[in-house]
Coordinates of C-alpha atoms (C1' of nucleotides) in Angstrom, one line a residue:
Chain A
M352 CA 0.0 0.0 0.0
S353 CA 2.6 2.6 1.1
L354 CA 4.9 1.7 -1.9
R355 CA 2.1 2.7 -4.3
F356 CA 1.8 6.1 -2.7
A357 CA 5.5 6.6 -2.4
L358 CA 5.7 6.2 -6.2
L359 CA 2.7 8.6 -6.7
G360 CA 4.4 11.1 -4.3
L361 CA 7.6 11.1 -6.3
L362 CA 5.8 11.6 -9.6
A363 CA 3.8 14.5 -8.1
D364 CA 7.0 16.5 -8.0
R365 CA 7.9 15.8 -11.6
P366 CA 7.9 13.0 -14.2
H367 CA 10.4 10.2 -13.6
T368 CA 11.5 7.0 -15.4
G369 CA 11.3 3.8 -13.5
W370 CA 15.1 3.9 -13.1
Q371 CA 15.0 7.4 -11.6
L372 CA 12.3 6.3 -9.2
L373 CA 14.5 3.3 -8.2
K374 CA 17.4 5.7 -7.5
Q375 CA 15.1 7.7 -5.2
F376 CA 14.3 4.6 -3.2
E377 CA 18.0 3.8 -2.9
G378 CA 18.6 7.3 -1.7
S379 CA 16.7 9.3 0.8
L380 CA 13.6 7.1 0.7
A381 CA 15.6 4.1 1.8
Y382 CA 15.3 5.4 5.4
A383 CA 11.5 5.5 5.2
W384 CA 10.4 2.9 2.7
P385 CA 13.0 0.8 0.9
A386 CA 12.1 -0.9 -2.4
L387 CA 13.9 -2.9 -5.1
H388 CA 13.4 -2.8 -8.9
S389 CA 11.6 -6.1 -8.8
Q390 CA 8.9 -4.5 -6.8
I391 CA 8.9 -1.1 -8.4
Y392 CA 8.5 -2.1 -12.1
P393 CA 5.5 -4.3 -11.6
E394 CA 3.9 -1.7 -9.3
L395 CA 4.4 1.0 -12.0
A396 CA 2.6 -1.3 -14.5
R397 CA -0.3 -1.7 -12.1
L398 CA -0.6 2.0 -11.4
R399 CA -0.6 2.7 -15.1
E400 CA -3.3 0.0 -15.6
A401 CA -5.3 1.7 -12.9
G402 CA -5.0 5.1 -14.6
L403 CA -3.2 6.7 -11.7
I404 CA 0.0 7.4 -13.8
E405 CA 0.6 7.6 -17.5
Q406 CA 3.6 7.1 -19.7
T407 CA 4.7 10.5 -21.1
G408 CA 7.8 9.6 -23.0
K409 CA 10.6 7.2 -23.8
G410 CA 14.3 7.7 -22.9
A411 CA 17.4 6.0 -24.1
R412 CA 17.8 2.2 -23.7
G413 CA 14.1 1.5 -23.4
A414 CA 13.5 3.9 -20.4
K415 CA 9.9 4.8 -19.8
Q416 CA 8.9 8.1 -18.3
Y417 CA 5.8 8.3 -16.2
A418 CA 3.7 11.2 -14.9
L419 CA 0.9 11.5 -12.4
T420 CA -2.6 11.7 -13.8
D421 CA -5.4 13.7 -12.2
D422 CA -6.8 10.5 -10.7
G423 CA -3.4 9.8 -9.4
R424 CA -3.1 13.2 -7.7
T425 CA -6.5 12.7 -6.2
A426 CA -5.6 9.3 -4.8
L427 CA -2.4 10.7 -3.4
E428 CA -4.0 13.6 -1.7
R429 CA -6.7 11.4 -0.2
W430 CA -4.0 9.1 1.2
L431 CA -2.2 12.1 2.8
R432 CA -5.3 13.8 4.1
E433 CA -7.8 11.1 4.9
T434 CA -5.7 8.1 6.2
R435 CA -3.6 7.9 9.4
P436 CA -0.1 6.5 9.2
S437 CA 0.4 2.8 10.1
R438 CA 2.3 2.6 13.4
S439 CA 3.5 -0.9 12.8
I440 CA 7.3 -1.2 13.4
R441 CA 9.8 -4.0 12.9
D442 CA 13.2 -3.3 14.5
D443 CA 15.6 -6.2 14.6
A444 CA 18.2 -4.2 16.6
L445 CA 15.6 -3.5 19.3
L446 CA 14.3 -7.1 19.3
R447 CA 17.8 -8.3 20.2
V448 CA 17.9 -6.0 23.2
F449 CA 15.0 -7.9 24.8
F450 CA 17.3 -11.0 24.8
L451 CA 20.6 -9.4 25.9
W452 CA 20.2 -11.1 29.3
L453 CA 21.3 -14.3 27.6
L454 CA 24.8 -12.9 27.1
E455 CA 27.5 -12.2 29.6
P456 CA 27.6 -8.4 30.6
G457 CA 30.8 -7.9 28.6
E458 CA 29.2 -9.4 25.5
A459 CA 26.0 -7.5 25.9
A460 CA 28.0 -4.3 26.3
S461 CA 29.9 -5.1 23.1
Y462 CA 26.6 -5.5 21.2
L463 CA 25.6 -2.0 22.5
D464 CA 29.0 -0.6 21.5
G465 CA 28.2 -1.9 18.0
E466 CA 24.9 -0.1 18.0
A467 CA 26.6 3.1 19.1
V468 CA 29.2 2.9 16.3
Y469 CA 26.4 2.3 13.7
N470 CA 24.4 5.2 14.9
R471 CA 27.4 7.5 15.3
E472 CA 28.4 6.9 11.7
L473 CA 24.9 7.3 10.4
L474 CA 24.4 10.5 12.4
A475 CA 27.6 12.0 11.0
E476 CA 26.5 11.1 7.4
L477 CA 23.0 12.7 8.0
E478 CA 24.6 15.8 9.5
R479 CA 27.0 16.1 6.6
I480 CA 24.0 16.1 4.2
R481 CA 22.2 18.7 6.3
D482 CA 25.2 21.0 6.3
T483 CA 26.1 20.7 2.6
E484 CA 22.6 21.0 1.0
Q485 CA 20.5 24.1 1.2
P486 CA 16.8 23.6 0.7
Q487 CA 15.3 25.8 -2.1
T488 CA 12.0 24.4 -3.3
P489 CA 8.9 23.3 -1.3
T490 CA 9.9 19.7 -2.0
D491 CA 13.4 20.4 -0.6
H492 CA 11.8 21.8 2.6
A493 CA 9.8 18.6 3.1
Y494 CA 12.9 16.5 2.5
R495 CA 14.7 18.6 5.0
L496 CA 12.0 17.9 7.6
A497 CA 12.5 14.2 7.0
L498 CA 16.3 14.6 7.4
D499 CA 15.8 16.5 10.7
Y500 CA 13.6 13.6 11.8
G501 CA 16.4 11.1 11.0
I502 CA 19.0 13.2 12.8
R503 CA 17.0 13.5 16.0
V504 CA 16.0 9.8 16.1
V505 CA 19.5 8.6 15.3
A506 CA 21.0 10.9 17.9
A507 CA 18.6 9.6 20.4
R508 CA 19.5 6.0 19.5
L509 CA 23.2 6.9 19.8
E510 CA 22.8 8.4 23.3
W511 CA 20.8 5.4 24.4
A512 CA 23.4 2.9 23.1
E513 CA 26.2 4.8 24.8
A514 CA 24.3 5.1 28.1
S515 CA 23.2 1.5 28.0
A516 CA 26.7 0.1 27.3
A517 CA 28.0 2.1 30.3
L518 CA 25.1 0.9 32.5
V519 CA 25.6 -2.8 31.5
R520 CA 29.4 -2.5 32.2
S521 CA 28.9 -0.9 35.6
R522 CA 26.3 -3.6 36.6
G523 CA 28.6 -6.4 35.3
A524 CA 31.6 -4.9 37.3
A525 CA 29.4 -4.7 40.5
E526 CA 28.5 -8.4 40.2
I527 CA 32.2 -9.4 40.0
G528 CA 33.6 -6.8 42.4
Chain B
M580 CA 13.6 -15.0 10.3
S581 CA 13.4 -12.6 13.3
L582 CA 10.0 -14.0 14.4
R583 CA 11.6 -17.5 14.8
F584 CA 14.3 -16.0 17.1
A585 CA 11.8 -13.9 19.0
L586 CA 9.9 -17.0 19.9
L587 CA 13.1 -18.8 20.9
G588 CA 14.1 -15.8 23.0
L589 CA 10.8 -15.8 24.9
L590 CA 11.1 -19.5 25.6
A591 CA 14.7 -19.1 26.8
D592 CA 13.3 -17.3 29.8
R593 CA 10.7 -19.9 30.7
P594 CA 8.3 -22.3 29.0
H595 CA 5.2 -20.6 27.5
T596 CA 2.0 -21.8 25.8
G597 CA 1.3 -20.4 22.3
W598 CA -1.3 -18.2 23.8
Q599 CA 1.1 -16.7 26.3
L600 CA 3.6 -16.1 23.6
L601 CA 0.9 -14.3 21.6
K602 CA 0.2 -12.0 24.6
Q603 CA 3.9 -11.2 24.7
F604 CA 3.8 -10.1 21.1
E605 CA 0.8 -8.0 21.8
G606 CA 2.6 -6.4 24.7
S607 CA 6.1 -5.1 24.9
L608 CA 7.3 -7.0 21.8
A609 CA 4.7 -5.1 19.7
Y610 CA 7.1 -2.2 19.5
A611 CA 10.0 -4.4 18.2
W612 CA 8.4 -7.2 16.2
P613 CA 4.6 -7.5 16.1
A614 CA 3.1 -10.9 15.2
L615 CA -0.4 -12.4 15.1
H616 CA -1.6 -15.8 16.1
S617 CA -1.9 -16.9 12.5
Q618 CA 1.8 -16.5 12.2
I619 CA 2.8 -17.7 15.6
Y620 CA 1.1 -21.1 15.7
P621 CA 2.5 -22.3 12.4
E622 CA 5.9 -21.1 13.3
L623 CA 5.8 -23.0 16.6
A624 CA 4.9 -26.1 14.7
R625 CA 7.9 -25.6 12.4
L626 CA 10.3 -24.9 15.3
R627 CA 9.0 -28.1 17.0
E628 CA 9.5 -30.0 13.8
A629 CA 13.0 -28.7 13.5
G630 CA 13.8 -29.8 17.1
L631 CA 14.5 -26.2 18.4
I632 CA 11.6 -26.4 20.9
E633 CA 9.6 -29.2 22.5
Q634 CA 6.2 -29.6 24.0
T635 CA 6.5 -30.0 27.7
G636 CA 2.9 -30.1 28.8
K637 CA -0.8 -29.4 28.2
G638 CA -2.9 -26.7 29.8
A639 CA -6.6 -26.2 29.9
R640 CA -8.6 -25.9 26.7
G641 CA -6.1 -27.6 24.5
A642 CA -3.2 -25.2 25.4
K643 CA 0.2 -26.5 24.5
Q644 CA 3.3 -25.6 26.6
Y645 CA 6.6 -25.4 24.8
A646 CA 10.2 -25.2 26.1
L647 CA 13.5 -24.5 24.4
T648 CA 15.7 -27.5 23.6
D649 CA 19.5 -27.5 23.7
D650 CA 19.6 -27.1 19.9
G651 CA 17.1 -24.2 20.2
R652 CA 19.4 -22.4 22.7
T653 CA 22.4 -22.9 20.5
A654 CA 20.5 -21.5 17.5
L655 CA 19.4 -18.5 19.6
E656 CA 22.8 -17.7 20.9
R657 CA 24.3 -18.0 17.4
W658 CA 21.8 -15.5 16.1
L659 CA 22.6 -13.1 18.9
R660 CA 26.4 -13.4 18.8
E661 CA 27.1 -14.1 15.1
T662 CA 24.6 -12.2 13.1
R663 CA 24.3 -8.4 12.7
P664 CA 20.8 -6.8 13.0
S665 CA 19.0 -5.9 9.8
R666 CA 18.8 -2.2 9.4
S667 CA 15.8 -2.3 7.1
I668 CA 13.2 0.2 8.2
R669 CA 9.6 0.9 7.1
D670 CA 8.1 4.0 8.6
D671 CA 4.8 5.1 7.0
A672 CA 4.7 8.3 9.2
L673 CA 8.1 9.4 7.9
L674 CA 7.3 8.6 4.3
R675 CA 4.4 11.0 4.5
V676 CA 6.7 13.8 5.6
F677 CA 8.5 13.6 2.2
F678 CA 5.2 14.6 0.6
L679 CA 4.0 17.2 3.0
W680 CA 4.8 19.9 0.4
L681 CA 1.7 18.7 -1.4
L682 CA -0.5 20.2 1.4
E683 CA -1.1 23.8 2.4
P684 CA 1.2 24.9 5.3
G685 CA -1.8 24.8 7.7
E686 CA -2.7 21.3 6.7
A687 CA 1.0 20.1 6.9
A688 CA 1.2 21.7 10.4
S689 CA -1.9 19.8 11.4
Y690 CA -0.4 16.6 10.3
L691 CA 2.7 17.3 12.4
D692 CA 0.4 18.2 15.3
G693 CA -1.1 14.8 15.0
E694 CA 2.3 13.2 15.1
A695 CA 3.1 15.3 18.3
V696 CA -0.1 14.1 19.9
Y697 CA 0.6 10.4 19.1
N698 CA 4.1 10.6 20.4
R699 CA 3.2 12.6 23.5
E700 CA 0.6 10.0 24.5
L701 CA 2.9 7.1 23.8
L702 CA 5.8 8.7 25.7
A703 CA 3.5 9.2 28.7
E704 CA 2.5 5.6 28.6
L705 CA 6.1 4.4 28.4
E706 CA 7.1 6.6 31.2
R707 CA 4.3 5.4 33.3
I708 CA 5.5 1.8 32.8
R709 CA 9.0 2.8 33.6
D710 CA 7.9 4.5 36.8
T711 CA 5.6 1.8 38.1
E712 CA 7.7 -1.3 37.4
Q713 CA 10.9 -2.1 39.2
P714 CA 13.3 -4.5 37.3
Q715 CA 14.4 -7.5 39.4
T716 CA 15.6 -10.3 37.2
P717 CA 18.2 -10.2 34.4
T718 CA 15.3 -10.5 32.0
D719 CA 13.7 -7.5 33.6
H720 CA 16.8 -5.5 33.1
A721 CA 17.0 -6.3 29.4
Y722 CA 13.3 -5.3 29.0
R723 CA 14.1 -2.1 30.8
L724 CA 16.9 -1.3 28.3
A725 CA 14.3 -1.8 25.5
L726 CA 11.9 0.5 27.4
D727 CA 14.6 3.2 27.8
Y728 CA 15.2 2.9 24.0
G729 CA 11.5 3.5 23.3
I730 CA 11.4 6.5 25.7
R731 CA 14.4 8.2 24.1
V732 CA 13.3 7.6 20.5
V733 CA 9.6 8.6 21.1
A734 CA 10.8 11.7 23.0
A735 CA 13.0 12.6 20.0
R736 CA 10.1 12.1 17.6
L737 CA 7.9 14.3 19.8
E738 CA 10.4 17.1 19.9
W739 CA 10.8 16.9 16.2
A740 CA 7.1 17.0 15.5
E741 CA 6.6 20.0 17.8
A742 CA 9.6 21.9 16.3
S743 CA 8.5 21.0 12.7
A744 CA 4.9 22.1 13.2
A745 CA 6.1 25.5 14.6
L746 CA 8.6 25.8 11.6
V747 CA 6.0 25.0 9.0
R748 CA 3.5 27.5 10.6
S749 CA 6.1 30.3 10.7
R750 CA 7.1 29.7 7.0
G751 CA 3.4 29.6 6.1
A752 CA 2.8 32.9 7.9
A753 CA 5.8 34.5 6.2
E754 CA 4.4 33.6 2.8
I755 CA 1.1 35.2 3.6
G756 CA 2.3 38.3 5.6
Chain C
dC104 C1' -28.0 -21.6 28.5
dG105 C1' -25.7 -17.7 26.5
dC106 C1' -21.8 -14.8 26.3
dC107 C1' -17.1 -13.9 26.7
dC108 C1' -12.5 -15.1 26.7
dC109 C1' -9.1 -18.7 26.1
dA110 C1' -6.8 -21.5 22.7
dT111 C1' -5.5 -23.4 18.4
dG112 C1' -5.4 -24.0 13.8
dT113 C1' -5.9 -23.3 8.2
dA114 C1' -6.5 -20.7 3.7
dA115 C1' -6.2 -16.9 0.7
dA116 C1' -4.4 -12.6 -0.4
dC117 C1' -0.9 -9.4 -0.3
dT118 C1' 3.9 -7.6 0.3
dG119 C1' 8.7 -8.0 0.0
dT120 C1' 13.3 -10.5 -1.2
dT121 C1' 16.3 -13.2 -4.0
dA122 C1' 17.3 -15.1 -8.2
dC123 C1' 16.9 -15.4 -13.1
dA124 C1' 16.9 -13.1 -17.6
dT125 C1' 17.7 -9.7 -21.3
dG126 C1' 19.3 -5.9 -23.9
dA127 C1' 21.1 -0.9 -24.8
dT128 C1' 24.7 2.8 -24.1
dT129 C1' 28.8 4.6 -22.5
dT130 C1' 33.6 4.4 -21.2
dC131 C1' 38.2 2.7 -21.4
Chain D
dG414 C1' 35.6 -5.1 -27.8
dA415 C1' 35.2 -5.7 -22.8
dA416 C1' 33.4 -3.9 -18.7
dA417 C1' 30.5 -0.9 -16.2
dT418 C1' 26.2 1.1 -15.9
dC419 C1' 21.6 2.0 -17.5
dA420 C1' 17.1 0.0 -17.9
dT421 C1' 13.4 -3.2 -17.7
dG422 C1' 11.2 -7.2 -16.7
dT423 C1' 9.6 -12.2 -14.6
dA424 C1' 9.7 -16.2 -11.3
dA425 C1' 10.2 -18.4 -7.1
dC426 C1' 10.2 -18.0 -2.4
dA427 C1' 9.6 -16.0 2.2
dG428 C1' 7.1 -13.3 5.3
dT429 C1' 2.8 -10.9 6.8
dT430 C1' -2.2 -9.8 7.1
dT431 C1' -7.0 -10.9 6.8
dA432 C1' -10.5 -14.0 6.8
dC433 C1' -12.4 -18.5 7.9
dA434 C1' -13.1 -22.1 11.2
dT435 C1' -13.5 -24.8 15.5
dG436 C1' -13.9 -25.9 20.3
dG437 C1' -13.1 -25.6 25.7
dG438 C1' -14.0 -23.4 30.1
dG439 C1' -15.7 -19.8 33.3
dC440 C1' -19.3 -16.7 34.7
dG441 C1' -23.9 -14.7 35.3

DNA sequence: CGCCCCATGTAAACTGTTACATGATTTC
DNA sequence: GAAATCATGTAACAGTTTACATGGGGCG
């Protein structure tokens, strides 16, 4: 369901080829809704069949350019305005935390160190993007809001991982000492 | 894949019936890896078939109690120690932010207000749990780490939503004024 | 006895990943 | 002309949701 609207949303800004859409999903959208070409191309065919998008041209090497139709824009705006976001979450890294008690304190702390490293590097990358790109268009401003979200959430995860690793180490030391 | 290990992880603490496992997935695990009975019961049958769990008793009304086998514990510890968490994320609420430029500033701000309300209420609920339950066992301590993670991340999302709503309103006012 | 909750399962539809498959254009 | 990248598609499999289906036990 969300993939369908992600495609419509990208096409609302300007026409794209399937390949260009794929690159968007590999870029900034990867943090919100990742998708591979094997899912994107069939979905584009279905959206076209449903009249929500139309093919507006051909590029080199068989590329197909699509644009949003009026029906597509209506469907997209209805999704944004009239439906509530799904709150369903799947977070493998968090799931593992529930079972950290199975490991020795030192090993559990190492796991948390790894989470800290991952989030520290991701945070640096997101901050680099924030500090080098200047939003111009309304689309840019929306993407910047999404980037700010990522920065705040990843910073929170980093702080949690650092604090938790320290906590686990101090509890482990107390048991031994 | 993760569902399998989530079940093994719960059974590592103590034996559970399928129903009890289902209640765990509806409770704290819902924030990390939600699952329904239609997925849990077949997966338990497969884990039993594979020798990773065994049925240790029968409860009232046809309830089946399962416990982890030695093979199951080995598989669980290998997952925790030797595999890295998947970083794949699907966040419908974040996806919508990329397309907020489609709405009028007032409507976009309303969407962000809704995100603030949702996260404010969830944060209050998580803090209530933190302040009423006192961790005792190692299992409790791991659950508490997961709860702390939720509190930090939800607090970050709340702050982002409030700041973003204010930002969008001020930009909208600047355009009009 | 009727209702609610406990308790387990299966089937169909949908979504997402991995693997297979092909061909065009650019670059070295 | 070989390799890398652009560009599109299908097939098989795995994971998830929704719907269908059944029966036991406690409570009023």
